[in-house]
């Protein structure tokens, strides 16, 4: 479909959402009107503390004459006219959301990042805009499966949290904490909020919710995950793929991967992880005779920058700069500390999927169609941009370069490769911990 058709679908979705919201507000107004009509503030004035009486007056939009102001400022909601405390009377349900995002413009996924925007900050803005949040971050029991870095994308990230629901008996349904709830209770309930359509209507174009699934309250997007799978895309520029795959197979199994990550001695004390599978396969894309490939790695969990560090070493092996046996040496953490080397770039890395037991994500047909149209249009846009770059490349005329003025007649030598085993090493975990303990004693 065209971009105009997508816009029409999005507008219809927003109109439907606003109509439903108007009905909800009318119901709320009727409830509050009923409560105000039966209010007995004068009778309860002497029994209630002054602070409670003041709050009641604020709720009515006026200050009761028998109450004195306490001097406290009213909390300012994050979104104008939206205070999650007022929403506490709404039913809510615990759900998992599958998230897709393209990470080029984001400073990572996590909201705790020092820079903005992050994927998580944009998601929470959308949740507040759509009035789906009830309570603060602690109340909604928020969890995320993976914490991807700056520039990294995902098509299968998963988060879990409590969201507002239209089902009145959902609170009783959510009390099965820690229990295995029959799968038939976790279908797409009729009359429930269309979370995918509502959120995608306000999210930026490079973030999309692709599905949702109700989960028991004991569920954690991080700790309930059985495995994560990543893909790393690269062009085959004279790489020995057979040797790379042979070396990559050595990573399969449970190992201490401290030499394949950025060590965080403050929070992480166990560096053993289990890599379940490794493969290199061609993609359906070529450019000027070069084939696009992808490394696919699946594991129970990954350390900070682990995938990018593994890929960097594999590229050295593919270029013939290192032998496959360097993998064995780096996995032997008893005799070797991590040598200094650069990670592979972040842009080609994608969090492909997160696996959970019994979770089946779904969305309405309208939301699915709108998502398909959106992704199709984005693909066409990027192909148009690629065509423009291709045209620029074809029309580029070779420039005559004055050798004497550009390099003073000196031919620069290409930097020689220093073998990993001969490089300076980073501090060990024990050295990092000792430094932290010393800093604590001095503080």
Coordinates of C-alpha atoms in Angstrom, one line a residue:
X1 CA 0.0 0.0 0.0
X2 CA 1.0 3.6 -0.5
X3 CA 2.0 6.0 2.3
X4 CA -1.4 7.7 2.0
X5 CA -3.2 4.4 2.6
X6 CA -1.1 3.8 5.7
X7 CA -2.0 7.3 6.9
X8 CA -5.7 6.5 6.4
X9 CA -5.4 3.3 8.4
X10 CA -3.6 5.1 11.2
X11 CA -6.2 7.9 11.3
X12 CA -9.0 5.4 11.5
X13 CA -7.2 3.6 14.4
X14 CA -6.8 6.9 16.3
X15 CA -10.5 7.8 15.7
X16 CA -11.6 4.4 17.1
X17 CA -9.3 4.8 20.1
X18 CA -10.6 8.3 20.8
X19 CA -14.2 7.2 20.6
X20 CA -13.5 4.4 23.1
X21 CA -11.7 6.8 25.3
X22 CA -14.7 9.2 25.3
X23 CA -17.0 6.4 26.4
X24 CA -14.6 5.5 29.3
X25 CA -14.4 9.2 30.4
X26 CA -18.2 9.4 30.4
X27 CA -18.4 6.3 32.6
X28 CA -15.8 7.8 35.0
X29 CA -17.7 11.1 35.1
X30 CA -20.9 9.3 36.1
X31 CA -19.0 7.5 38.9
X32 CA -17.5 10.6 40.3
X33 CA -20.8 12.5 40.1
X34 CA -22.4 9.7 42.0
X35 CA -19.7 9.9 44.7
X36 CA -20.0 13.6 45.0
X37 CA -23.7 13.6 45.4
X38 CA -23.5 11.3 48.3
X39 CA -20.5 13.1 49.9
X40 CA -20.8 14.0 53.6
X41 CA -17.7 16.2 54.1
X42 CA -19.2 18.3 56.9
X43 CA -20.1 15.2 59.0
X44 CA -16.6 13.7 58.5
X45 CA -14.6 16.9 59.0
X46 CA -13.9 16.3 62.7
X47 CA -13.1 12.6 62.3
X48 CA -10.7 13.0 59.4
X49 CA -7.2 14.4 59.6
X50 CA -6.7 17.8 58.0
X51 CA -4.5 16.4 55.2
X52 CA -7.2 14.0 54.1
X53 CA -9.8 16.7 54.2
X54 CA -7.6 18.9 52.0
X55 CA -7.1 16.1 49.5
X56 CA -10.9 15.6 49.3
X57 CA -11.3 19.3 48.6
X58 CA -8.7 19.2 45.9
X59 CA -10.5 16.2 44.3
X60 CA -13.7 18.3 44.2
X61 CA -11.9 21.2 42.6
X62 CA -12.4 23.4 45.7
X63 CA -10.9 23.8 49.2
X64 CA -13.2 23.0 52.1
X65 CA -13.6 25.9 54.4
X66 CA -12.9 23.8 57.5
X67 CA -9.5 22.7 56.3
X68 CA -6.2 24.6 56.4
X69 CA -3.6 24.3 53.7
X70 CA -0.7 22.1 54.8
X71 CA 1.8 24.0 52.5
X72 CA 2.6 20.9 50.4
X73 CA 2.7 21.3 46.7
X74 CA 0.5 19.0 44.7
X75 CA 2.5 16.5 42.7
X76 CA 2.8 17.4 39.0
X77 CA 1.9 14.5 36.7
X78 CA 4.4 13.7 33.9
X79 CA 1.7 14.1 31.3
X80 CA -0.6 17.2 31.6
X81 CA -3.9 16.1 33.1
X82 CA -2.7 12.5 33.7
X83 CA -1.9 11.3 37.2
X84 CA -1.5 7.5 37.5
X85 CA -2.8 7.6 41.1
X86 CA -6.3 8.7 39.8
X87 CA -6.3 5.6 37.5
X88 CA -6.1 3.2 40.4
X89 CA -9.8 2.3 40.2
X90 CA -9.3 0.9 36.7
X91 CA -8.8 -2.8 36.2
X92 CA -5.4 -3.8 35.0
X93 CA -3.7 -6.9 33.7
X94 CA -0.1 -8.2 33.4
X95 CA 1.0 -8.5 29.8
X96 CA 4.1 -9.1 27.8
X97 CA 4.8 -6.9 24.7
X98 CA 7.0 -7.9 21.8
X99 CA 8.9 -4.8 20.6
X100 CA 10.6 -4.0 17.3
X101 CA 12.9 -1.1 16.9
X102 CA 15.7 0.2 14.6
X103 CA 18.4 1.5 16.9
X104 CA 20.4 3.9 14.7
X105 CA 19.1 7.1 16.5
X106 CA 18.8 5.7 20.0
X107 CA 21.3 5.7 22.8
X108 CA 20.5 2.1 23.7
X109 CA 17.3 0.5 24.9
X110 CA 17.4 1.3 28.7
X111 CA 15.8 4.3 30.2
X112 CA 18.7 4.6 32.6
X113 CA 21.1 5.7 29.8
X114 CA 22.7 9.0 30.3
X115 CA 21.6 10.3 26.9
X116 CA 18.3 10.7 25.2
X117 CA 16.4 9.4 23.3
X118 CA 16.3 5.7 24.3
X119 CA 13.9 3.1 23.1
X120 CA 12.5 2.7 26.6
X121 CA 11.9 6.4 27.1
X122 CA 9.9 6.5 23.9
X123 CA 7.8 3.5 24.9
X124 CA 6.9 5.1 28.3
X125 CA 6.0 8.3 26.6
X126 CA 3.6 6.4 24.4
X127 CA 2.2 4.5 27.4
X128 CA 1.5 7.8 29.2
X129 CA 0.0 9.4 26.1
X130 CA -2.4 6.5 25.7
X131 CA -3.3 6.4 29.5
X132 CA -2.3 2.7 29.7
X133 CA -0.1 3.1 32.8
X134 CA -1.6 2.6 36.3
X135 CA 0.9 3.4 39.0
X136 CA 4.6 4.1 39.0
X137 CA 7.3 1.9 37.6
X138 CA 7.5 -0.2 40.8
X139 CA 3.7 -0.8 40.8
X140 CA 3.6 -2.0 37.2
X141 CA 6.4 -4.6 37.9
X142 CA 8.2 -3.6 34.7
X143 CA 10.9 -6.0 33.3
X144 CA 12.8 -6.2 30.0
X145 CA 14.4 -9.2 28.3
X146 CA 17.5 -7.6 26.9
X147 CA 19.3 -4.3 27.4
X148 CA 20.7 -3.6 23.9
X149 CA 23.4 -0.9 23.4
X150 CA 23.5 2.3 21.4
X151 CA 22.8 1.7 17.7
X152 CA 21.6 -2.0 18.2
X153 CA 18.2 -3.0 16.7
X154 CA 15.7 -5.6 17.6
X155 CA 12.8 -7.4 16.0
X156 CA 12.0 -9.6 19.0
X157 CA 12.6 -7.7 22.2
X158 CA 10.1 -8.4 25.0
X159 CA 9.0 -6.4 28.0
X160 CA 6.4 -7.1 30.7
X161 CA 4.3 -4.7 32.8
X162 CA 0.8 -4.1 34.2
X163 CA -1.4 -2.1 31.8
X164 CA -5.0 -0.8 32.0
X165 CA -7.6 -3.3 31.0
X166 CA -11.3 -3.1 29.9
X167 CA -12.1 -6.5 31.5
X168 CA -13.7 -5.9 34.9
X169 CA -12.8 -9.3 36.5
X170 CA -9.1 -9.2 35.3
X171 CA -7.8 -8.5 38.8
X172 CA -9.0 -11.9 40.0
X173 CA -7.5 -13.5 36.9
X174 CA -4.1 -11.9 37.7
X175 CA -4.0 -13.4 41.3
X176 CA -2.5 -16.7 40.0
X177 CA 1.0 -15.5 40.9
X178 CA 3.5 -18.2 40.5
X179 CA 1.0 -20.7 39.2
X180 CA 0.8 -22.3 35.8
X181 CA -2.3 -20.9 34.2
X182 CA -4.1 -23.0 31.6
X183 CA -3.2 -21.8 28.1
X184 CA -6.8 -21.4 27.1
X185 CA -7.1 -18.5 29.6
X186 CA -4.5 -16.6 27.7
X187 CA -6.2 -16.0 24.4
X188 CA -7.2 -12.7 22.8
X189 CA -10.1 -11.7 25.1
X190 CA -13.1 -10.2 23.3
X191 CA -13.5 -6.5 24.2
X192 CA -10.0 -6.0 25.5
X193 CA -7.9 -3.0 24.6
X194 CA -6.1 -3.4 21.3
X195 CA -2.7 -2.7 22.8
X196 CA -0.8 -3.1 19.6
X197 CA -3.0 -0.7 17.6
X198 CA -3.2 1.9 20.3
X199 CA 0.5 2.1 21.0
X200 CA 1.6 2.0 17.4
X201 CA -0.7 5.0 16.8
X202 CA 1.6 7.2 18.9
X203 CA 5.0 5.6 18.8
X204 CA 7.7 7.0 16.5
X205 CA 8.2 5.3 13.1
X206 CA 11.3 3.4 14.2
X207 CA 9.6 1.6 17.2
X208 CA 6.6 -0.8 16.8
X209 CA 4.8 -3.2 19.1
X210 CA 4.3 -6.4 17.1
X211 CA 2.2 -8.4 19.5
X212 CA 1.1 -8.9 23.1
X213 CA 0.3 -11.8 25.4
X214 CA -1.2 -12.0 28.9
X215 CA 1.2 -13.5 31.5
X216 CA 1.0 -14.6 35.2
X217 CA 2.1 -12.0 37.7
X218 CA 5.2 -14.1 38.6
X219 CA 6.5 -13.7 35.0
X220 CA 9.7 -11.8 34.3
X221 CA 10.8 -10.8 30.8
X222 CA 14.4 -11.2 32.0
X223 CA 14.5 -14.2 34.2
X224 CA 11.7 -16.2 32.5
X225 CA 13.5 -16.1 29.2
X226 CA 14.8 -19.5 28.0
X227 CA 17.1 -18.1 25.3
X228 CA 18.1 -15.1 23.2
X229 CA 19.1 -15.1 19.6
X230 CA 21.2 -12.4 17.8
X231 CA 22.0 -11.8 14.2
X232 CA 25.1 -9.9 12.9
X233 CA 25.1 -8.9 9.3
X234 CA 28.3 -8.4 7.3
X235 CA 29.6 -8.2 3.7
X236 CA 31.9 -11.0 2.6
X237 CA 34.9 -8.9 1.7
X238 CA 37.5 -11.7 1.1
X239 CA 36.7 -13.4 4.4
X240 CA 37.3 -17.2 4.8
X241 CA 33.8 -18.2 5.9
X242 CA 34.7 -21.8 6.3
X243 CA 37.4 -21.1 8.8
X244 CA 35.2 -18.5 10.6
X245 CA 32.5 -21.1 11.0
X246 CA 34.9 -23.7 12.3
X247 CA 36.2 -21.2 14.9
X248 CA 32.6 -20.1 15.8
X249 CA 31.6 -23.7 16.6
X250 CA 34.2 -23.6 19.4
X251 CA 32.1 -21.1 21.2
X252 CA 29.2 -23.5 21.6
X253 CA 28.7 -24.8 25.1
X254 CA 29.1 -23.4 28.6
X255 CA 32.3 -21.4 28.9
X256 CA 33.7 -18.5 30.9
X257 CA 33.3 -15.6 28.4
X258 CA 35.1 -12.9 30.4
X259 CA 37.6 -12.4 27.5
X260 CA 34.7 -11.9 25.1
X261 CA 32.9 -9.0 26.8
X262 CA 33.2 -5.7 28.5
X263 CA 33.7 -6.6 32.1
X264 CA 31.5 -5.1 34.8
X265 CA 33.1 -6.1 38.1
X266 CA 30.6 -4.0 40.1
X267 CA 27.4 -5.9 39.0
X268 CA 28.6 -9.1 37.3
X269 CA 30.5 -11.8 39.2
X270 CA 29.7 -14.9 37.1
X271 CA 30.9 -14.8 33.5
X272 CA 29.9 -18.3 32.5
X273 CA 27.3 -18.4 29.8
X274 CA 25.9 -21.1 27.5
X275 CA 26.0 -20.7 23.8
X276 CA 23.5 -23.1 22.2
X277 CA 24.1 -22.7 18.5
X278 CA 26.2 -20.8 16.0
X279 CA 25.9 -20.6 12.2
X280 CA 26.9 -18.4 9.2
X281 CA 24.4 -18.2 6.3
X282 CA 24.0 -16.0 3.2
X283 CA 21.2 -13.4 3.0
X284 CA 19.1 -12.6 -0.1
X285 CA 21.1 -9.5 -0.9
X286 CA 24.1 -8.6 -3.0
X287 CA 25.9 -5.4 -3.9
X288 CA 28.5 -5.0 -6.6
X289 CA 29.4 -8.6 -6.5
X290 CA 29.6 -8.8 -2.7
X291 CA 27.2 -11.2 -0.9
X292 CA 25.6 -10.2 2.4
X293 CA 25.9 -12.8 5.2
X294 CA 24.7 -13.1 8.7
X295 CA 26.2 -14.7 11.9
X296 CA 23.4 -16.2 14.0
X297 CA 24.2 -16.9 17.7
X298 CA 21.8 -18.4 20.2
X299 CA 22.4 -18.5 23.9
X300 CA 20.7 -18.7 27.3
X301 CA 22.0 -15.2 28.1
X302 CA 24.8 -12.9 27.0
X303 CA 27.3 -10.6 28.8
X304 CA 27.8 -6.9 28.0
X305 CA 29.1 -6.5 24.4
X306 CA 29.7 -10.3 24.2
X307 CA 28.3 -10.8 20.7
X308 CA 30.2 -7.9 19.3
X309 CA 33.5 -9.1 20.9
X310 CA 33.0 -12.6 19.5
X311 CA 32.3 -11.3 16.1
X312 CA 35.4 -9.0 16.2
X313 CA 37.6 -12.0 16.9
X314 CA 35.9 -14.1 14.2
X315 CA 36.6 -11.3 11.6
X316 CA 40.3 -11.4 12.5
X317 CA 40.2 -15.2 11.9
X318 CA 38.3 -14.7 8.6
X319 CA 40.9 -12.3 7.4
X320 CA 43.7 -14.7 8.2
X321 CA 45.1 -12.5 10.9
X322 CA 44.5 -15.1 13.7
X323 CA 44.1 -18.8 13.7
X324 CA 40.9 -20.6 14.9
X325 CA 42.9 -21.8 18.0
X326 CA 42.9 -18.3 19.4
X327 CA 39.3 -19.1 20.5
X328 CA 40.5 -21.9 22.7
X329 CA 43.2 -19.7 24.2
X330 CA 40.7 -16.9 25.0
X331 CA 38.3 -19.3 26.6
X332 CA 41.0 -20.5 28.9
X333 CA 40.6 -17.8 31.5
X334 CA 42.9 -19.5 34.0
X335 CA 46.1 -18.5 32.1
X336 CA 45.0 -15.6 29.9
X337 CA 43.5 -12.2 30.6
X338 CA 41.6 -10.3 27.9
X339 CA 43.9 -8.7 25.3
X340 CA 42.9 -5.3 24.1
X341 CA 41.0 -5.2 20.9
X342 CA 38.1 -3.3 19.3
X343 CA 34.6 -4.6 19.2
X344 CA 32.7 -5.1 16.0
X345 CA 30.5 -2.1 15.0
X346 CA 27.0 -1.9 16.6
X347 CA 24.8 -1.1 13.7
X348 CA 24.7 -4.6 12.0
X349 CA 23.6 -6.3 15.3
X350 CA 20.0 -7.3 15.8
X351 CA 18.2 -9.0 18.7
X352 CA 16.3 -11.5 16.6
X353 CA 14.2 -13.3 19.2
X354 CA 13.6 -14.1 22.9
X355 CA 12.2 -17.5 23.7
X356 CA 9.6 -18.1 26.5
X357 CA 7.7 -21.2 27.5
X358 CA 4.0 -21.1 26.5
X359 CA 3.9 -17.5 25.3
X360 CA 2.0 -16.9 22.0
X361 CA 2.0 -13.2 21.0
X362 CA -0.9 -12.0 18.9
X363 CA -2.5 -8.8 17.6
X364 CA -5.8 -7.8 16.0
X365 CA -6.2 -8.1 12.2
X366 CA -6.4 -4.3 11.9
X367 CA -3.2 -3.8 13.9
X368 CA -1.4 -6.5 11.9
X369 CA -2.4 -5.0 8.6
X370 CA -1.3 -1.5 9.7
X371 CA 2.1 -2.9 10.8
X372 CA 2.6 -4.7 7.5
X373 CA 1.8 -1.5 5.5
X374 CA 4.2 0.5 7.7
X375 CA 7.1 -1.9 7.3
X376 CA 6.5 -2.2 3.6
X377 CA 6.6 1.6 3.2
X378 CA 9.7 1.8 5.3
X379 CA 11.4 -0.8 3.1
X380 CA 10.5 1.1 -0.1
X381 CA 11.8 4.4 1.4
X382 CA 15.2 2.8 2.3
X383 CA 15.4 1.3 -1.2
X384 CA 14.8 4.7 -2.7
X385 CA 17.5 6.2 -0.5
X386 CA 19.9 3.3 -1.6
X387 CA 19.0 4.1 -5.2
X388 CA 20.1 7.8 -4.6
X389 CA 23.4 6.7 -3.1
X390 CA 23.9 4.3 -6.0
X391 CA 23.3 7.1 -8.4
X392 CA 25.8 9.3 -6.6
X393 CA 28.3 6.4 -6.7
X394 CA 27.9 5.9 -10.4
X395 CA 28.2 9.6 -11.2
X396 CA 31.2 10.1 -9.1
X397 CA 34.1 11.2 -11.3
X398 CA 37.7 10.1 -10.3
X399 CA 39.6 13.1 -9.1
X400 CA 43.2 13.8 -10.0
X401 CA 45.2 13.8 -6.8
X402 CA 48.4 15.7 -6.4
X403 CA 50.6 13.1 -4.8
X404 CA 53.2 15.6 -3.6
X405 CA 50.7 18.0 -1.9
X406 CA 48.6 15.2 -0.3
X407 CA 51.3 13.1 1.3
X408 CA 54.5 15.0 0.7
X409 CA 55.7 12.2 -1.6
X410 CA 55.6 9.6 1.3
X411 CA 53.8 6.4 0.8
X412 CA 51.9 5.4 4.0
X413 CA 52.2 1.9 5.1
X414 CA 49.1 0.0 6.2
X415 CA 49.0 -0.7 9.9
X416 CA 50.4 -4.1 10.7
X417 CA 48.3 -6.5 12.8
X418 CA 49.5 -7.3 16.3
X419 CA 48.6 -10.8 17.3
X420 CA 46.1 -11.0 20.1
X421 CA 48.4 -13.1 22.3
X422 CA 51.1 -10.4 22.0
X423 CA 48.9 -7.4 23.0
X424 CA 48.6 -5.6 26.2
X425 CA 45.9 -7.1 28.4
X426 CA 43.1 -5.5 30.4
X427 CA 42.8 -5.7 34.2
X428 CA 41.5 -9.1 35.5
X429 CA 38.3 -9.4 37.5
X430 CA 40.3 -9.9 40.7
X431 CA 42.3 -6.7 40.0
X432 CA 39.1 -4.7 39.3
X433 CA 37.5 -6.0 42.5
X434 CA 40.6 -5.2 44.6
X435 CA 40.5 -1.6 43.2
X436 CA 36.9 -1.2 44.1
X437 CA 37.4 -2.4 47.6
X438 CA 40.4 0.0 48.0
X439 CA 38.2 2.8 46.8
X440 CA 35.5 1.9 49.4
X441 CA 38.0 1.9 52.3
X442 CA 39.3 5.4 51.2
X443 CA 35.8 6.8 50.9

